[in-house]
Coordinates of C-alpha atoms in Angstrom, one line a residue:
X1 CA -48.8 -24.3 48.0
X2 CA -48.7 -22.5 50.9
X3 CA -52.6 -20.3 49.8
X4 CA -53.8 -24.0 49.0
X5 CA -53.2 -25.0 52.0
X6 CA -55.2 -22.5 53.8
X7 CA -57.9 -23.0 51.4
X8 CA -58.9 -27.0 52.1
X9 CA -57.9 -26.0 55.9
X10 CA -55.8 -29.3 56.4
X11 CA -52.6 -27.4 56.7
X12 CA -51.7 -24.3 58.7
X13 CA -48.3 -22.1 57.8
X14 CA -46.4 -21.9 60.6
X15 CA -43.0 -21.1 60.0
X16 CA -41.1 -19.6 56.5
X17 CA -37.6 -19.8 55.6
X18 CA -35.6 -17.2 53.5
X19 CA -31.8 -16.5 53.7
X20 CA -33.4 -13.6 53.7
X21 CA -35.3 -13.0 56.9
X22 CA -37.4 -9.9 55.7
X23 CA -38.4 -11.7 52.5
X24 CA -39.4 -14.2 55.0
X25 CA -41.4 -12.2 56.9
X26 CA -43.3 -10.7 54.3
X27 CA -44.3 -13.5 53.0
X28 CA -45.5 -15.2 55.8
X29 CA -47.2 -11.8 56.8
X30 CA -48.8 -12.6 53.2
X31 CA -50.7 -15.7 54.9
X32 CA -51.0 -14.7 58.5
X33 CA -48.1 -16.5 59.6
X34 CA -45.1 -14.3 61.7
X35 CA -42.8 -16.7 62.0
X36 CA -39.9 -16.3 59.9
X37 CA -36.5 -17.5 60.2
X38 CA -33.0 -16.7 57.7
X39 CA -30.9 -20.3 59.1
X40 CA -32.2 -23.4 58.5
X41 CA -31.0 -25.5 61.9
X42 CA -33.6 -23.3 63.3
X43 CA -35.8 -23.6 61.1
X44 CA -35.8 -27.5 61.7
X45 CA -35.6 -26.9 65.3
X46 CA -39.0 -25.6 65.4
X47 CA -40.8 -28.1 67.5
X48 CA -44.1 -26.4 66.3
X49 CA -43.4 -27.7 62.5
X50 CA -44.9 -31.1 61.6
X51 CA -44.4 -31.0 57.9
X52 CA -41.8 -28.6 55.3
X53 CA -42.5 -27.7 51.7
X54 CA -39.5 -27.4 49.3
X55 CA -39.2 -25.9 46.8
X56 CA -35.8 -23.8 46.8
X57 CA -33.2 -24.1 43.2
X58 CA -33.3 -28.2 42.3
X59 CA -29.6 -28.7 43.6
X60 CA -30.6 -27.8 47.1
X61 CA -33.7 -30.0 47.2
X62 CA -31.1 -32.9 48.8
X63 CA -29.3 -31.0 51.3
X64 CA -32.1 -29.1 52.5
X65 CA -34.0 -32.7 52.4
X66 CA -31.6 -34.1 54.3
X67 CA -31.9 -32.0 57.1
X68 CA -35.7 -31.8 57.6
X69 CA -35.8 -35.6 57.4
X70 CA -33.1 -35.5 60.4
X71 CA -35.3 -33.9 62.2
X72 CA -37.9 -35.9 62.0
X73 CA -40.5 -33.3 59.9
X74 CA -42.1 -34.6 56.9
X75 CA -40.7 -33.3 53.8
X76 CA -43.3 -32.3 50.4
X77 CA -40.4 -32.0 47.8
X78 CA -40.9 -30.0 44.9
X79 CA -39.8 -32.3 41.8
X80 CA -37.5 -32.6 40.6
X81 CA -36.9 -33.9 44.2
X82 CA -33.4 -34.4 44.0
X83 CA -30.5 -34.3 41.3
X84 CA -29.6 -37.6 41.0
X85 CA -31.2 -41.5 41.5
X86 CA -28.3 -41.5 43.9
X87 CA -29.8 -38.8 46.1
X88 CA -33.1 -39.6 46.2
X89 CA -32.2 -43.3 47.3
X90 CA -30.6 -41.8 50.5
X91 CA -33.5 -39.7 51.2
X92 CA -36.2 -42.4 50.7
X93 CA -33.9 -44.8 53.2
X94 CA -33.7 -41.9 55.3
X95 CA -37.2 -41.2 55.8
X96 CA -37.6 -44.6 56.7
X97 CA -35.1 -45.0 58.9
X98 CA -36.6 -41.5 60.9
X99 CA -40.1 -42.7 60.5
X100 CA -41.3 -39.6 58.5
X101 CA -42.8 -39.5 54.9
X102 CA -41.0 -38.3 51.8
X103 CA -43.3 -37.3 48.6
X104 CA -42.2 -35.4 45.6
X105 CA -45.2 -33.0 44.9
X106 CA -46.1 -34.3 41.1
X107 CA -49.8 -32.5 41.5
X108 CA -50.9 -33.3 38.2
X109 CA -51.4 -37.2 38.9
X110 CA -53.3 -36.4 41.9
X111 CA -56.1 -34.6 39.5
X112 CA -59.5 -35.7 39.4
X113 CA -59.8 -35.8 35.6
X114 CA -56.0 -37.7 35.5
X115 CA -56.9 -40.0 37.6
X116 CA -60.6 -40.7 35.9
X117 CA -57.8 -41.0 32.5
X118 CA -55.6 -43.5 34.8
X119 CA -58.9 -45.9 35.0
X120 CA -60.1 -45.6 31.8
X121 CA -57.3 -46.5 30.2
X122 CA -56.2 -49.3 33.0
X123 CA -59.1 -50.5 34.7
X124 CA -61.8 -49.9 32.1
X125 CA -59.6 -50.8 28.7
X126 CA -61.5 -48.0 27.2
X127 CA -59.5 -47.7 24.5
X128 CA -58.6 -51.8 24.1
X129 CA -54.7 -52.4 23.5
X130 CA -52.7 -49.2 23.7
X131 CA -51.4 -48.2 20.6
X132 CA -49.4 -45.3 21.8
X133 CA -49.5 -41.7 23.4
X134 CA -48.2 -38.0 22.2
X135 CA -47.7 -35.8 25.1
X136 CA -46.5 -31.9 25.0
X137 CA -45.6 -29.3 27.4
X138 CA -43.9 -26.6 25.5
X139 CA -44.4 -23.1 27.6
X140 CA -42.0 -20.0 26.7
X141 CA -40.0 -19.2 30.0
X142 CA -39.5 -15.4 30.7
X143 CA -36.6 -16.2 31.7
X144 CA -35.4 -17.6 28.8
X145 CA -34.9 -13.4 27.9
X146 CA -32.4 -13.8 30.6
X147 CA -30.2 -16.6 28.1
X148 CA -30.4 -14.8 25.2
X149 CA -29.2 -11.9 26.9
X150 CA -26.4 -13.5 28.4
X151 CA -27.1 -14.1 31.3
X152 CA -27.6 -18.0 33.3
X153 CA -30.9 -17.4 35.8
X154 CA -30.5 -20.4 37.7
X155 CA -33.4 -23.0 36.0
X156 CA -31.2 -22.9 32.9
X157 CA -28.0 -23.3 35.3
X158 CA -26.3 -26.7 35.5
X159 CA -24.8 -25.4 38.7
X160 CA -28.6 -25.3 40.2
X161 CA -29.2 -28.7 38.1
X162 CA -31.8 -26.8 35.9
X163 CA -32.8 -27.5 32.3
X164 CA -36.4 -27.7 30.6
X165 CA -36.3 -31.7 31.0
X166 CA -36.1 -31.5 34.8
X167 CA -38.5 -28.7 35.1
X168 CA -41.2 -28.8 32.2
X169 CA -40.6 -32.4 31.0
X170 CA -40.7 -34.3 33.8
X171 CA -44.6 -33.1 33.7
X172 CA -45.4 -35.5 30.2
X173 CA -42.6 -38.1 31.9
X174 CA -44.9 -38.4 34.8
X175 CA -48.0 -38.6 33.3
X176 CA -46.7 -41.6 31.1
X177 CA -44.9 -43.1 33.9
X178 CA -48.0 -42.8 36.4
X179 CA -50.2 -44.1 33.1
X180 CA -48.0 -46.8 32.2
X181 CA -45.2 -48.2 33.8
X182 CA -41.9 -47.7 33.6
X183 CA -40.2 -47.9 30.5
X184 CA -38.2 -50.5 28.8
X185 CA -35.5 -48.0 27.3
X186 CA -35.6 -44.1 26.6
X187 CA -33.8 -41.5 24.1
X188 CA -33.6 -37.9 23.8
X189 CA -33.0 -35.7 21.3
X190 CA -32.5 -32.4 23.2
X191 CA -31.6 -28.5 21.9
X192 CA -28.3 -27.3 24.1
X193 CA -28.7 -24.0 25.5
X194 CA -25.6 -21.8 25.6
X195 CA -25.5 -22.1 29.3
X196 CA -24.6 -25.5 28.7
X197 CA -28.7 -27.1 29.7
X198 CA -31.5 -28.3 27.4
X199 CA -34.1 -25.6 26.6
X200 CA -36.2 -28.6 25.1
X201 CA -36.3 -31.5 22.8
X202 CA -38.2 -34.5 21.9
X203 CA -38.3 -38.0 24.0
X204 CA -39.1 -41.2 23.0
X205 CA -40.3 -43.8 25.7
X206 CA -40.2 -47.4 24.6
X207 CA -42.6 -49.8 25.9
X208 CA -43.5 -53.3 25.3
X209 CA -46.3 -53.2 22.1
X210 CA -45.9 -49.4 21.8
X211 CA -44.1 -45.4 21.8
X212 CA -44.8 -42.8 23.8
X213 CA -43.4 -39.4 22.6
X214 CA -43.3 -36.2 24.2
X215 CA -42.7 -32.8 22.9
X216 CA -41.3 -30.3 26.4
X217 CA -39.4 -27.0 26.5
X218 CA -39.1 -23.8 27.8
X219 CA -37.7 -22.3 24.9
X220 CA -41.2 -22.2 22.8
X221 CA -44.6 -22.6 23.6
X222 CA -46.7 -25.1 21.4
X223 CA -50.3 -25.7 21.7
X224 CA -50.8 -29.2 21.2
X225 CA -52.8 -31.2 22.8
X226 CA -52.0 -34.3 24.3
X227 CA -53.7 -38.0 22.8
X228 CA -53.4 -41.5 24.3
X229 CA -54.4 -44.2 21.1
X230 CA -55.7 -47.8 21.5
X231 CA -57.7 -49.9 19.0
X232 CA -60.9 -48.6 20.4
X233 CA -60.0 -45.1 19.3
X234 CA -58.4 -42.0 20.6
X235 CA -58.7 -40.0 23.9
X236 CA -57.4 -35.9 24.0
X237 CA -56.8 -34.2 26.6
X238 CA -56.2 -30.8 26.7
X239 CA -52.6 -31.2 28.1
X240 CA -50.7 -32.7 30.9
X241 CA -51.6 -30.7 33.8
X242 CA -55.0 -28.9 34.4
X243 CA -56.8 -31.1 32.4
X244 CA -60.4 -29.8 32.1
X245 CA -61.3 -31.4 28.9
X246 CA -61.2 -35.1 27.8
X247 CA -62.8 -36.8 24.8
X248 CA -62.9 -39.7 23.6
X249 CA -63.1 -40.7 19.9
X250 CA -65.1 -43.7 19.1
X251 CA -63.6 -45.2 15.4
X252 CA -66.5 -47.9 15.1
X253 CA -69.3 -45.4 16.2
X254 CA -67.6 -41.9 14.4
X255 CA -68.4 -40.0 17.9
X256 CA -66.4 -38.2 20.2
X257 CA -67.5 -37.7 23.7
X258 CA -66.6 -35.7 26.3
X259 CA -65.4 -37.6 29.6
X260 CA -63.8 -35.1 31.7
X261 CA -65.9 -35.0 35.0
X262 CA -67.7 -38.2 34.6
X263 CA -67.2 -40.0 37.4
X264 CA -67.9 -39.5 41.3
X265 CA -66.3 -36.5 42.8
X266 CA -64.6 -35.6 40.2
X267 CA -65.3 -31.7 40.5
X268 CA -62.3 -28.9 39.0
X269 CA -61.1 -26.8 42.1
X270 CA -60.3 -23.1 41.4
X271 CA -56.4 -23.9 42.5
X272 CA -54.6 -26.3 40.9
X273 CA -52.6 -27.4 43.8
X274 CA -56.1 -28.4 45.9
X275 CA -55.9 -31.9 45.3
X276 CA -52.5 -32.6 46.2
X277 CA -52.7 -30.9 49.1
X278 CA -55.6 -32.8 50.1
X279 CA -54.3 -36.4 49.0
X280 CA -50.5 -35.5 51.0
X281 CA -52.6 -34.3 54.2
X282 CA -54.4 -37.3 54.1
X283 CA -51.6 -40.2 53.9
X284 CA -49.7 -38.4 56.9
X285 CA -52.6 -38.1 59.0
X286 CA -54.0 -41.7 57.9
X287 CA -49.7 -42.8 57.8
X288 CA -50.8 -44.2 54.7
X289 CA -47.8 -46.2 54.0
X290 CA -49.1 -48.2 50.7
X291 CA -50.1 -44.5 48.7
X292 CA -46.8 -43.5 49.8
X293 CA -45.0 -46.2 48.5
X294 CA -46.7 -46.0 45.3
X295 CA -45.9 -42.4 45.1
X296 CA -42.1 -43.5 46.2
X297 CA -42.3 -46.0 43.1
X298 CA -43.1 -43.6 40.5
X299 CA -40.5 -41.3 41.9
X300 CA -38.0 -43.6 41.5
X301 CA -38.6 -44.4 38.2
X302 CA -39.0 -40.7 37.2
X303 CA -35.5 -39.6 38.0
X304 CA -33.8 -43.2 37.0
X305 CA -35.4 -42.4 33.7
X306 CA -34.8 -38.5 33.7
X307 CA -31.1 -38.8 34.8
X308 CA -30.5 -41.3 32.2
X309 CA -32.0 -39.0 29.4
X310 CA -29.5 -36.5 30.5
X311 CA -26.6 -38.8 30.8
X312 CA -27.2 -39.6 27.1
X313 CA -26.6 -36.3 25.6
X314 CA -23.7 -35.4 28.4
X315 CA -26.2 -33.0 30.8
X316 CA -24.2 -33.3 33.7
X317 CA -24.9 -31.9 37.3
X318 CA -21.7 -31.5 39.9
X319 CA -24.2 -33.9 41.6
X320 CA -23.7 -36.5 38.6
X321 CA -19.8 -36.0 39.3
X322 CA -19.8 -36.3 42.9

């Protein structure tokens, strides 16, 4: 995030926090910042800091949240942004209440070629009535090594609320979310890790006239692609983030065509976090409240929907017991 930033030139690195201070400063030393701080009331103290990124262990997104919100810096939370529904309720009301802006940094629904999907599928009715979808994320963690040899790195730690549906799912989650609405009901049929955390597993989300399943872990790595299906045929996309490619399959005319790019602007940039970057820049400079809000919506649904998929199978955080 923070190389993206400099890139598109709408955000300067000012200040980096590590409880280490040295790791701190080489970083920032990275990016031509010098700057660096190990506590974090100084780091909020820094009247030179408009905006924070997060993106420390998931069970410190809240806390550390918390904090920046209180002092008034707007806050670009890494998802999942918070543990629990619970949390992220208080951080929303909080941002409100300190007249700041909150946004969980989902970059993949800020894509060109996601949201060229988004209208096809919405606006245009390209493919008619929706039929279904099949979504995958399936990516072999390194440190899934770390498991199987014992040990409990903290992504597959329920201490640090990890687990591949928090981390790798909530990519598909989004997407179909973001595409389609919340859900009327959800199930999960997950693996258990011996550290007590999903490594992956298989979700059904129930909608009105149709399924959606996804296929996420960080266990194995599948190569699927990812297919949306409607009575006026079938559109692929080469999978739920990045998405260079899109075609769509025509079952009256037996063509496919290729759609990614096809619309104004829509151009690939060389890092993937560009177009976030750009959108979040934009609604705090323009205090877009409405993009926000819409943002805030599909956040909420995320995690109601995530934490309940969790609940089900008995994935429990110490923030799910507090």
């Amino acid at each position: 995030m923070t190389i993206t930033f400099g890139i598109i030139g709408q955000w300067k690195l000012h200040a980096v926090y590590s409880r280490s201070e040295d790791q701190a400063k080489t970083f920032g030393s990275k990016h031509d910042c010098h700057t660096a701080y190990n506590s974090l009331d100084t780091f909020f103290a820094d009247n030179g800091m408009q905006a924070v990124y997060i993106a420390s262990p998931n069970s410190l997104h809240y806390e550390q949240a918390k904090l920046a919100l209180q002092a008034k810096k707007h806050v670009i939370l890494e998802k999942p942004a918070t543990s629990t529904p619970e949390e992220l309720d208080d951080l929303f009301r909080l941002a409100k209440q300190e007249g700041v802006f909150l946004i969980e940094a989902f970059r993949h629904i800020q894509e060109a070629n996601y949201k060229l999907l988004h209208k096809l599928v919405n606006d245009d009715k390209r493919l008619g009535p929706i039929y279904g979808a099949s979504l995958t994320y399936a990516s072999y963690s390194s440190r899934y090594n770390n498991v199987l040899a014992g040990e409990v790195p903290n992504i597959f730690n329920l201490d640090f609320s990890g687990g591949s549906l928090v981390d790798i799912g909530v990519y598909p989650v989004t997407f179909a979310i973001a595409l389609f609405g919340e859900p009327k009901s959800q199930t999960y049929v997950p693996f258990i890790c011996r550290t007590g955390v999903d490594g992956g597993g298989v979700i059904v989300l129930q909608y009105e006239n149709f399924g959606v399943q996804i296929n996420h872990s960080k266990s194995y790595t599948s190569a699927a692609v990812c297919e949306v299906y409607g009575e006026k045929g079938t559109i692929t996309v080469n999978g739920t983030t990045d998405i260079s490619s899109m075609t769509h399959w025509d079952p009256v005319g037996k063509k496919t065509e290729e759609l990614a790019g096809k619309c104004e602007k829509v151009e690939k940039p060389n890092v993937n976090m560009v177009e976030e970057a750009v959108e979040f820049a934009r609604i705090i400079d323009e205090g877009d409240r409405e993009a926000a809000g819409k943002l805030e919506g599909i956040s909420r649904i995320v995690i109601k929907v995530t934490a309940d998929l969790r609940r089900q199978n008995g994935i429990l955080y110490p923030a799910d017991k507090r």
